[in-house]
Amino acid sequence: MILKVARKELKSVFASPMGWVILALLQFGFGTYFLNGVNEYFEVMSGAIRPAERTGVTMFIGQSVFGLASFVMLFSVPLLSMRLISEERRSNTLPFLFSAPLSLTEIVLGKFIGLVAFLTILVAMIALMLCTLNAWADIDFGYLFSNVFGLWLLVASFSALGLYFSSLTAQPVVAAIITFIALFGLLIVDRFLTGDDASIANYLSLMHHFQPFARGLIDTADITYFLLFIITFLTLTVRRLDADRLRG
Amino acid sequence: MTTLTVEANNLTRIYGGREAVSDVSFTLSKGEVLGFLGPNGAGKSTTMKMLTGNLAPSKGSVKICGVDMIENPKEAKALIGYLPETPPLYREFTVDEFLSIAARLHGVSGKHIKAAVQRAKERCGLTEMSKRLIENLSKGYQQRVGIAQAIIHNPMVVILDEPTVGLDPIQIRDIRALIKELGGEHSVILSTHILPEVEMVCDHVQIIDKGKLVFNGSIDILKQQRHGNKLLLGLTNAPANDELLKVPGVEDVETLPNGFLRVRYATGKAPAEALVQAAVSKGWGLHQINPDQTSLEDVFVQLTYQDAVA
């Protein structure tokens, strides 16, 4: 049943031009960065740098593409997640889901998976694009995997947060703005408290947990952080919807 | 068959200290059409939301075919088709896409979806709209899509909240026919404030006012109340009321402001013929004689007004 809801969500993204436009525009952006990266690699690495300081092509291009991707997702996920529940609230379609034989958890998980599936397409396209480097170079698949996995966890967390804020309001735009501010806050919270490595703010920061992945390090603590983050917000969403049913 | 499809026990819903619905109990058997009547804000929609599990009752319970809505919501919801006040439509989909989604979410198995969609479209007169975006349909057609999604999985109980709002007279007739047809195999609950509609399609009527059930019974009882033992007479040379009282069977005569006379007669007597004969022989100048029907509206007002006084 969860997948049926997810399928409906995915279909609804592609039913309007929005899904295609976002895919196309973002892919265009990533593609441009990718090409730039390839060009620059030759310029930067063409002898001016000592061999010891040279980095691999995967890392060089990966850094710029994934850096851009995590930043762009910060804007695009709120735009995609905003309508998940608030749009249904506004056009009175929630009773349709509530009176179908679905539990609230199934509805919320279905919507979450639907959005993550869409974002997975984006992430997969980036991964494929970088894999094409393998045609003429030996690329570091480990580094690539860690980055793709990290980015995927990051956008999944963004989606969970977006889904929750979308459940709070009947105005998609409000949901998008709140989501964006919250994500931005969580991303930069560690910038303000850089000194203390063990501070709570540091621990809460999404970026802080994404950086190891960007360096090619898969740490279970970070995976757990992202999973907890997702579970927390999905649970909150279920509870918010349940309150609808209880309080009316 | 007298299998109970809907059992509502002491349904109560409190909104901020005010009882929007209080202590509503009723049952519905298979094949019955129940009409839910009431003035605006009486609690019709709230009751329906509770029946369909969209709203948790503050007190009381709902059972659909014996399955408790609160304990086993999924099983109970699978037996219900619900059309809320505003039809829940995803405007970005075509009629076919939307109905397929509705069928899938209501647990129609993959290979039966096409047939179910086709059937629902035929029943609601939507076959020509298959490929149209719901967004571009007129309100009447959107309403039909709403009904189609409610009956797509062939549920035991169909709950329709004001299904004929916004339809043109021909569509209303079609939808009423459809509701009657549905009543054959399913149980139907519909709310409306169009009274003749209730008379046409419903077997049972419930009138709800200020959250309380003020009338619950078969439509025949309501019809009887409506047809009281009264005649409306139009006489050009009306005699004194005493003259009329002499006609056998007449119990009471009342002069109405518009010059007509309302004659009450004892139950079982039919003084119409005697009245006509008397009028002819005595030259009262009879120009009209009618059974005086209290309109359903009057019955409705009486029932809801009584409650307001009490």
Coordinates of C-alpha atoms in Angstrom, one line a residue:
Chain A
M1 CA 0.0 0.0 0.0
I2 CA 2.9 2.3 0.8
L3 CA 4.1 1.9 -2.8
K4 CA 0.7 2.7 -4.2
V5 CA 0.7 6.0 -2.4
A6 CA 4.3 6.6 -3.5
R7 CA 3.3 5.8 -7.1
K8 CA 0.5 8.3 -6.9
E9 CA 2.9 11.0 -5.7
L10 CA 5.4 10.3 -8.3
K11 CA 2.8 10.3 -11.0
S12 CA 1.5 13.6 -9.7
V13 CA 5.0 15.2 -10.0
F14 CA 5.2 14.2 -13.6
A15 CA 1.6 15.0 -14.4
S16 CA 2.5 18.7 -14.4
P17 CA 5.4 20.2 -16.2
M18 CA 7.0 20.9 -12.9
G19 CA 8.7 17.5 -12.5
W20 CA 10.2 17.6 -15.9
V21 CA 11.3 21.2 -15.7
I22 CA 13.0 20.7 -12.4
L23 CA 14.8 17.6 -13.7
A24 CA 15.8 19.3 -16.9
L25 CA 17.0 22.6 -15.3
L26 CA 18.9 20.9 -12.5
Q27 CA 20.5 18.4 -14.9
F28 CA 21.5 21.4 -17.1
G29 CA 23.1 23.0 -14.1
F30 CA 25.0 19.9 -13.0
G31 CA 26.0 19.2 -16.5
T32 CA 27.5 22.7 -16.9
Y33 CA 29.5 22.3 -13.7
F34 CA 30.6 18.9 -14.8
L35 CA 32.0 20.2 -18.1
N36 CA 33.6 23.1 -16.4
G37 CA 35.2 20.7 -14.0
V38 CA 36.6 18.6 -16.8
N39 CA 38.1 21.7 -18.5
E40 CA 39.5 23.2 -15.3
Y41 CA 41.1 19.9 -14.4
F42 CA 43.4 20.0 -17.3
E43 CA 44.2 23.7 -16.8
V44 CA 44.9 23.3 -13.1
M45 CA 46.7 20.0 -13.3
S46 CA 48.8 20.8 -16.4
G47 CA 52.1 20.9 -14.7
A48 CA 51.8 24.0 -12.5
I49 CA 51.1 21.9 -9.5
R50 CA 53.6 19.6 -8.0
P51 CA 52.7 15.9 -8.5
A52 CA 52.3 15.3 -4.8
E53 CA 49.5 17.9 -4.6
R54 CA 47.6 16.6 -7.5
T55 CA 44.2 15.2 -6.9
G56 CA 42.3 12.6 -8.9
V57 CA 39.8 13.6 -11.5
T58 CA 36.9 12.0 -9.5
M59 CA 37.6 14.1 -6.5
F60 CA 38.3 17.3 -8.4
I61 CA 35.1 17.2 -10.4
G62 CA 33.1 15.4 -7.8
Q63 CA 33.8 18.1 -5.2
S64 CA 32.4 20.8 -7.5
V65 CA 29.4 18.9 -8.7
F66 CA 28.4 17.5 -5.3
G67 CA 29.0 20.8 -3.6
L68 CA 26.7 22.4 -6.1
A69 CA 24.2 19.6 -5.8
S70 CA 23.9 19.8 -2.0
F71 CA 23.4 23.5 -2.3
V72 CA 20.8 23.3 -5.1
M73 CA 18.9 20.7 -3.2
L74 CA 18.5 23.1 -0.4
F75 CA 16.3 25.2 -2.8
S76 CA 14.7 22.5 -4.9
V77 CA 13.6 20.1 -2.2
P78 CA 11.4 22.7 -0.4
L79 CA 9.8 23.5 -3.8
L80 CA 9.0 19.8 -4.3
S81 CA 8.0 18.9 -0.8
M82 CA 5.8 22.0 -0.2
R83 CA 2.8 20.6 -2.0
L84 CA 2.9 17.1 -0.6
I85 CA 0.3 17.6 2.2
S86 CA -0.5 21.3 2.2
E87 CA -1.8 21.2 -1.4
E88 CA -4.0 18.3 -0.5
R89 CA -5.2 20.2 2.5
R90 CA -6.0 23.2 0.3
S91 CA -7.8 21.4 -2.4
N92 CA -9.7 19.2 0.2
T93 CA -8.3 16.0 -1.1
L94 CA -7.0 14.7 2.2
P95 CA -10.4 13.0 2.9
F96 CA -9.7 10.9 -0.2
L97 CA -6.6 9.4 1.4
F98 CA -8.1 9.3 4.9
S99 CA -11.1 7.3 3.8
A100 CA -9.1 4.9 1.7
P101 CA -8.0 1.8 3.6
L102 CA -4.7 3.3 4.5
S103 CA -3.1 3.9 7.8
L104 CA -1.6 7.4 8.4
T105 CA 1.9 5.8 8.5
E106 CA 1.3 4.4 5.1
I107 CA 0.1 7.7 3.7
V108 CA 3.1 9.6 5.2
L109 CA 5.7 6.9 4.2
G110 CA 4.2 6.7 0.7
K111 CA 4.4 10.4 0.2
F112 CA 8.0 10.4 1.6
I113 CA 9.1 7.5 -0.6
G114 CA 7.4 9.1 -3.6
L115 CA 9.4 12.3 -3.2
V116 CA 12.6 10.5 -2.4
A117 CA 12.1 8.3 -5.5
F118 CA 11.9 11.5 -7.6
L119 CA 15.0 12.9 -6.0
T120 CA 16.7 9.5 -6.5
I121 CA 16.3 10.1 -10.2
L122 CA 18.2 13.3 -9.9
V123 CA 20.9 11.8 -7.7
A124 CA 21.2 8.8 -10.1
M125 CA 21.7 11.1 -13.0
I126 CA 24.5 12.9 -11.3
A127 CA 26.1 9.6 -10.5
L128 CA 25.7 8.4 -14.1
M129 CA 27.2 11.6 -15.4
L130 CA 30.3 11.2 -13.3
C131 CA 30.6 7.5 -14.2
T132 CA 31.0 8.6 -17.9
L133 CA 34.5 9.8 -16.8
N134 CA 35.4 6.1 -16.5
A135 CA 35.5 5.9 -20.3
W136 CA 38.9 7.6 -20.4
A137 CA 40.1 7.6 -16.8
D138 CA 40.1 5.2 -13.9
I139 CA 37.7 6.8 -11.5
D140 CA 37.5 6.3 -7.8
F141 CA 34.1 4.5 -7.4
G142 CA 34.4 4.4 -3.7
Y143 CA 34.6 8.2 -3.4
L144 CA 31.8 8.5 -5.9
F145 CA 29.6 6.0 -4.0
S146 CA 30.2 7.7 -0.7
N147 CA 29.2 11.1 -2.2
V148 CA 26.1 9.7 -3.9
F149 CA 25.0 7.9 -0.8
G150 CA 25.6 11.0 1.3
L151 CA 23.8 13.3 -1.1
W152 CA 20.9 10.8 -1.2
L153 CA 20.7 10.7 2.6
L154 CA 20.9 14.5 2.7
V155 CA 18.0 14.9 0.2
A156 CA 16.0 12.3 2.0
S157 CA 16.4 14.2 5.3
F158 CA 15.4 17.4 3.5
S159 CA 12.3 15.7 2.2
A160 CA 11.3 14.4 5.6
L161 CA 11.6 17.9 7.0
G162 CA 9.8 19.4 4.1
L163 CA 7.0 16.8 4.5
Y164 CA 6.5 17.8 8.1
F165 CA 6.3 21.5 7.4
S166 CA 4.0 20.8 4.5
S167 CA 1.6 19.0 7.0
L168 CA 1.5 22.1 9.2
T169 CA -0.1 24.5 6.8
A170 CA -2.6 24.7 4.0
Q171 CA -0.4 27.1 2.0
P172 CA 2.3 25.4 -0.1
V173 CA 4.3 28.6 -0.3
V174 CA 4.4 29.0 3.4
A175 CA 5.5 25.4 3.7
A176 CA 8.3 26.0 1.2
I177 CA 9.6 29.1 3.0
I178 CA 9.6 27.5 6.4
T179 CA 11.2 24.4 5.1
F180 CA 13.9 26.5 3.4
I181 CA 14.6 28.5 6.5
A182 CA 14.8 25.5 8.7
L183 CA 17.1 23.6 6.3
F184 CA 19.3 26.6 5.9
G185 CA 19.5 27.0 9.7
L186 CA 20.4 23.4 10.1
L187 CA 23.0 23.6 7.4
I188 CA 24.8 26.6 8.8
V189 CA 24.3 26.1 12.5
D190 CA 27.8 24.8 12.9
R191 CA 29.3 27.9 11.2
F192 CA 28.4 30.0 14.2
L193 CA 30.0 27.6 16.7
T194 CA 33.1 26.4 14.9
G195 CA 35.4 26.5 17.8
D196 CA 34.0 23.7 19.9
D197 CA 34.0 20.5 18.0
A198 CA 31.8 18.6 20.5
S199 CA 29.1 21.3 20.9
I200 CA 25.5 20.3 20.4
A201 CA 25.0 22.8 17.6
N202 CA 27.8 21.0 15.8
Y203 CA 26.1 17.7 16.3
L204 CA 22.8 19.0 15.0
S205 CA 24.1 20.5 11.8
L206 CA 23.2 18.6 8.7
M207 CA 26.3 19.8 6.9
H208 CA 28.5 18.6 9.7
H209 CA 27.2 15.1 9.0
F210 CA 27.3 15.4 5.3
Q211 CA 31.0 16.5 5.1
P212 CA 32.5 13.1 5.9
F213 CA 30.5 11.6 3.0
A214 CA 31.9 14.4 0.8
R215 CA 35.4 13.4 1.8
G216 CA 34.7 9.8 0.9
L217 CA 34.1 8.6 4.4
I218 CA 31.0 6.5 5.3
D219 CA 30.5 6.7 9.0
T220 CA 27.7 4.8 10.7
A221 CA 27.3 7.6 13.2
D222 CA 26.4 9.9 10.3
I223 CA 24.1 7.4 8.7
T224 CA 22.4 7.0 12.0
Y225 CA 22.0 10.7 12.4
F226 CA 20.3 11.0 9.0
L227 CA 18.1 8.0 9.7
L228 CA 17.0 9.5 13.1
F229 CA 16.4 12.8 11.4
I230 CA 14.2 11.2 8.9
I231 CA 12.3 9.0 11.4
T232 CA 11.8 12.0 13.7
F233 CA 10.2 14.2 11.1
L234 CA 8.1 11.4 9.6
T235 CA 6.8 10.5 13.1
L236 CA 6.0 14.1 13.7
T237 CA 4.1 14.3 10.4
V238 CA 2.0 11.2 11.3
R239 CA 1.2 12.8 14.6
R240 CA 0.2 16.0 13.0
L241 CA -2.2 14.2 10.6
D242 CA -3.5 12.2 13.5
A243 CA -4.3 15.4 15.3
D244 CA -6.4 16.4 12.3
R245 CA -8.5 13.3 12.8
L246 CA -8.8 13.8 16.5
R247 CA -9.3 17.5 16.7
G248 CA -11.0 18.1 13.3
Chain B
M1 CA -31.9 -9.3 3.8
T2 CA -31.5 -7.6 7.0
T3 CA -27.8 -7.6 7.6
L4 CA -26.7 -4.5 9.3
T5 CA -24.2 -2.5 7.3
V6 CA -23.8 0.6 9.4
E7 CA -24.2 0.8 13.2
A8 CA -23.6 4.1 14.8
N9 CA -23.8 4.1 18.6
N10 CA -24.1 7.3 20.6
L11 CA -21.9 9.3 18.3
T12 CA -20.8 12.5 19.9
R13 CA -18.4 15.0 18.7
I14 CA -17.3 18.0 20.8
Y15 CA -15.8 21.0 19.2
G16 CA -14.3 23.4 21.7
G17 CA -16.8 22.6 24.4
R18 CA -19.8 22.7 22.0
E19 CA -21.4 19.5 21.0
A20 CA -21.6 19.6 17.2
V21 CA -23.1 16.1 17.2
S22 CA -24.6 14.6 20.3
D23 CA -25.6 11.1 20.9
V24 CA -26.6 10.1 17.4
S25 CA -27.4 6.4 17.1
F26 CA -28.8 4.6 14.1
T27 CA -28.5 1.5 12.1
L28 CA -28.7 0.8 8.4
S29 CA -29.4 -2.5 6.6
K30 CA -28.2 -3.8 3.4
G31 CA -30.0 -2.3 0.4
E32 CA -31.3 0.7 2.2
V33 CA -31.0 4.3 1.2
L34 CA -30.8 6.6 4.1
G35 CA -31.4 10.3 3.7
F36 CA -29.7 12.7 6.1
L37 CA -31.5 16.0 6.4
G38 CA -30.9 19.0 8.5
P39 CA -30.4 22.8 8.3
N40 CA -26.9 24.2 7.7
G41 CA -24.5 23.5 10.5
A42 CA -26.7 20.9 12.0
G43 CA -23.9 18.3 12.1
K44 CA -24.6 16.3 8.9
S45 CA -21.1 16.5 7.5
T46 CA -19.6 16.0 10.9
T47 CA -21.6 12.8 11.4
M48 CA -20.5 11.6 7.9
K49 CA -16.9 12.3 8.7
M50 CA -17.1 10.2 11.8
L51 CA -18.8 7.4 9.9
T52 CA -16.0 7.4 7.4
G53 CA -13.2 7.6 9.9
N54 CA -12.1 11.1 8.8
L55 CA -12.9 12.4 12.3
A56 CA -12.6 10.6 15.6
P57 CA -15.8 10.7 17.6
S58 CA -15.4 12.1 21.1
K59 CA -17.7 9.4 22.3
G60 CA -19.5 6.5 20.7
S61 CA -18.6 4.0 18.1
V62 CA -19.1 3.2 14.4
K63 CA -19.3 -0.3 13.0
I64 CA -19.3 -1.0 9.3
C65 CA -20.6 -4.5 8.6
G66 CA -19.6 -5.4 12.1
V67 CA -16.1 -4.0 11.8
D68 CA -15.3 -1.3 14.3
M69 CA -14.0 1.9 12.7
I70 CA -11.8 2.8 15.6
E71 CA -10.3 -0.6 16.3
N72 CA -9.9 -1.8 12.7
P73 CA -9.9 1.3 10.6
K74 CA -8.3 -0.3 7.5
E75 CA -10.8 -3.1 7.3
A76 CA -13.7 -0.8 7.9
K77 CA -12.6 1.8 5.5
A78 CA -12.2 -0.8 2.8
L79 CA -16.0 -1.3 3.0
I80 CA -16.8 2.4 2.5
G81 CA -17.0 4.7 -0.4
Y82 CA -17.1 8.3 0.6
L83 CA -17.8 11.5 -1.3
P84 CA -17.1 14.5 1.0
E85 CA -18.7 17.9 0.6
T86 CA -16.1 19.1 -1.7
P87 CA -15.2 16.3 -4.1
P88 CA -11.6 15.3 -3.5
L89 CA -10.1 15.5 -6.9
Y90 CA -6.5 15.7 -8.1
R91 CA -6.9 18.3 -10.7
E92 CA -3.7 17.5 -12.6
F93 CA -4.9 14.0 -13.5
T94 CA -7.2 12.9 -16.3
V95 CA -10.4 11.1 -15.3
D96 CA -9.0 7.7 -16.2
E97 CA -5.8 8.3 -14.2
F98 CA -7.6 9.6 -11.2
L99 CA -10.0 6.7 -11.1
S100 CA -7.2 4.2 -11.5
I101 CA -5.5 5.7 -8.6
A102 CA -8.7 5.6 -6.6
A103 CA -9.2 2.0 -7.4
R104 CA -5.6 1.1 -6.6
L105 CA -5.7 2.9 -3.2
H106 CA -9.0 1.2 -2.4
G107 CA -7.4 -2.2 -2.9
V108 CA -8.8 -3.2 -6.2
S109 CA -6.3 -5.7 -7.5
G110 CA -4.2 -4.8 -10.5
K111 CA -5.9 -6.8 -13.2
H112 CA -9.4 -5.6 -12.2
I113 CA -8.6 -1.9 -12.2
K114 CA -9.4 -1.3 -15.8
A115 CA -12.8 -3.0 -15.6
A116 CA -13.6 -1.2 -12.3
V117 CA -12.7 2.2 -13.9
Q118 CA -14.8 1.4 -16.9
R119 CA -17.8 0.4 -14.8
A120 CA -17.6 3.4 -12.6
K121 CA -17.4 5.7 -15.6
E122 CA -20.4 4.1 -17.3
R123 CA -22.5 4.3 -14.1
C124 CA -21.7 8.0 -13.7
G125 CA -21.9 8.9 -17.4
L126 CA -18.3 9.8 -17.7
T127 CA -17.2 7.6 -20.6
E128 CA -16.7 10.5 -23.0
M129 CA -14.6 12.4 -20.4
S130 CA -12.0 9.6 -20.0
K131 CA -9.0 11.6 -21.3
R132 CA -10.0 15.0 -20.1
L133 CA -8.1 16.7 -17.3
I134 CA -10.3 16.9 -14.2
E135 CA -9.2 20.5 -13.9
N136 CA -11.0 21.3 -17.2
L137 CA -14.3 19.6 -16.4
S138 CA -17.4 21.5 -15.4
K139 CA -18.5 21.4 -11.8
G140 CA -21.2 18.9 -12.6
Y141 CA -18.8 16.5 -14.2
Q142 CA -16.3 17.0 -11.3
Q143 CA -19.1 16.0 -9.0
R144 CA -19.7 12.9 -11.1
V145 CA -16.0 12.0 -10.9
G146 CA -16.4 12.4 -7.1
I147 CA -19.2 9.9 -7.1
A148 CA -17.3 7.6 -9.4
Q149 CA -14.3 7.5 -7.0
A150 CA -16.7 6.7 -4.2
I151 CA -18.2 3.6 -5.9
I152 CA -15.2 2.4 -7.8
H153 CA -14.3 -0.4 -5.4
N154 CA -17.9 -1.6 -5.1
P155 CA -18.1 -0.8 -1.4
M156 CA -20.8 -2.1 0.9
V157 CA -21.6 1.3 2.1
V158 CA -21.6 4.4 0.0
I159 CA -21.7 7.7 1.8
L160 CA -22.4 10.8 -0.2
D161 CA -22.3 14.3 1.2
E162 CA -24.6 16.4 -0.8
P163 CA -24.1 14.6 -4.1
T164 CA -26.4 16.7 -6.2
V165 CA -25.0 20.1 -5.4
G166 CA -24.1 22.0 -8.6
L167 CA -25.7 19.7 -11.0
D168 CA -28.1 20.6 -13.7
P169 CA -31.7 19.1 -13.5
I170 CA -30.9 16.4 -16.0
Q171 CA -27.8 15.4 -14.2
I172 CA -29.6 15.4 -10.9
R173 CA -32.1 13.0 -12.3
D174 CA -29.4 10.7 -13.5
I175 CA -27.6 10.8 -10.2
R176 CA -30.8 10.1 -8.4
A177 CA -31.4 7.1 -10.6
L178 CA -27.8 6.0 -9.9
I179 CA -28.4 6.3 -6.1
K180 CA -31.5 4.2 -6.4
E181 CA -29.6 1.7 -8.4
L182 CA -26.8 1.6 -5.8
G183 CA -29.4 1.2 -3.1
G184 CA -30.2 -2.2 -4.6
E185 CA -26.9 -3.8 -3.7
H186 CA -25.2 -1.4 -1.4
S187 CA -26.3 0.7 1.5
V188 CA -26.3 4.4 0.7
I189 CA -26.2 7.3 3.1
L190 CA -26.7 10.7 1.5
S191 CA -27.1 14.1 3.0
T192 CA -28.9 16.8 1.3
H193 CA -31.1 19.8 2.0
I194 CA -33.2 19.3 -1.1
L195 CA -36.3 17.7 0.4
P196 CA -38.0 16.3 -2.7
E197 CA -34.8 14.4 -3.4
V198 CA -35.1 12.6 -0.1
E199 CA -38.7 11.7 -0.9
M200 CA -37.6 10.3 -4.3
V201 CA -34.6 8.2 -3.5
C202 CA -34.6 7.4 0.2
D203 CA -36.2 4.5 2.2
H204 CA -35.2 6.0 5.5
V205 CA -34.9 9.5 6.7
Q206 CA -33.1 11.1 9.5
I207 CA -33.5 14.7 10.4
I208 CA -30.7 16.1 12.5
D209 CA -30.8 19.5 14.1
K210 CA -28.2 21.2 16.3
G211 CA -26.4 17.9 16.5
K212 CA -29.4 15.9 17.7
L213 CA -31.4 13.4 15.8
V214 CA -35.0 14.8 15.8
F215 CA -36.5 12.3 13.4
N216 CA -35.5 8.8 12.5
G217 CA -37.8 6.6 10.6
S218 CA -39.0 5.3 7.3
I219 CA -40.0 7.7 4.6
D220 CA -43.6 6.5 4.8
I221 CA -44.0 8.0 8.2
L222 CA -42.8 11.3 6.9
K223 CA -45.2 11.0 4.0
Q224 CA -48.1 10.3 6.3
Q225 CA -47.3 13.4 8.3
R226 CA -47.3 15.2 5.1
H227 CA -50.5 14.0 3.7
G228 CA -52.7 14.9 6.8
N229 CA -56.4 14.7 6.6
K230 CA -57.0 18.0 5.0
L231 CA -58.8 19.4 2.0
L232 CA -58.3 22.8 0.5
L233 CA -61.6 24.3 -0.8
G234 CA -62.1 27.3 -3.1
L235 CA -65.6 28.7 -2.9
T236 CA -66.9 31.9 -4.5
N237 CA -70.0 32.1 -2.2
A238 CA -68.6 30.6 0.9
P239 CA -71.3 29.9 3.5
A240 CA -70.7 30.3 7.2
N241 CA -68.3 27.7 8.5
D242 CA -71.1 26.0 10.5
E243 CA -72.7 25.0 7.2
L244 CA -69.6 23.2 6.2
L245 CA -69.3 21.4 9.5
K246 CA -72.7 19.8 8.8
V247 CA -71.2 17.8 5.9
P248 CA -70.5 14.3 7.3
G249 CA -66.9 13.7 8.2
V250 CA -65.8 17.3 8.4
E251 CA -64.3 18.1 11.8
D252 CA -62.9 21.6 11.5
V253 CA -63.0 24.5 9.0
E254 CA -60.5 27.2 8.9
T255 CA -60.5 30.3 6.6
L256 CA -57.1 31.0 5.1
P257 CA -55.9 34.5 4.4
N258 CA -56.0 33.9 0.7
G259 CA -59.8 33.2 0.8
F260 CA -59.4 29.4 0.6
L261 CA -60.9 27.2 3.2
R262 CA -59.0 24.4 4.9
V263 CA -61.2 21.5 5.9
R264 CA -60.0 18.9 8.3
Y265 CA -61.7 15.6 8.4
A266 CA -61.7 12.5 10.6
T267 CA -59.2 9.8 9.7
G268 CA -60.7 7.2 7.4
K269 CA -63.5 9.5 6.1
A270 CA -63.4 11.0 2.7
P271 CA -65.8 13.9 2.6
A272 CA -64.7 15.2 -0.7
E273 CA -67.6 13.8 -2.6
A274 CA -70.1 15.0 -0.1
L275 CA -68.6 18.4 -0.1
V276 CA -68.8 18.7 -3.8
Q277 CA -72.4 17.6 -3.8
A278 CA -73.3 20.1 -1.0
A279 CA -71.5 22.8 -2.9
V280 CA -73.4 22.1 -6.1
S281 CA -76.8 21.8 -4.5
K282 CA -76.4 24.9 -2.3
G283 CA -74.7 27.0 -4.9
W284 CA -71.5 27.8 -3.0
G285 CA -69.6 28.3 -6.3
L286 CA -67.0 25.6 -5.9
H287 CA -64.0 26.4 -8.1
Q288 CA -61.3 24.3 -6.5
I289 CA -60.9 21.3 -4.3
N290 CA -57.5 19.8 -3.5
P291 CA -56.0 17.5 -0.9
D292 CA -54.1 19.9 1.3
Q293 CA -50.5 18.6 1.5
T294 CA -48.2 20.0 4.0
S295 CA -45.1 20.4 2.1
L296 CA -42.1 18.4 3.2
E297 CA -40.6 21.7 4.1
D298 CA -43.3 22.4 6.6
V299 CA -42.8 19.0 8.2
F300 CA -39.1 19.7 8.3
V301 CA -39.6 23.1 9.8
Q302 CA -42.1 21.7 12.3
L303 CA -39.6 19.0 13.4
T304 CA -36.6 21.3 13.7
Y305 CA -38.6 24.2 15.1
Q306 CA -40.3 22.0 17.8
D307 CA -36.9 21.2 19.0
A308 CA -35.8 24.8 19.1
V309 CA -38.8 25.6 21.3
A310 CA -38.3 22.7 23.6

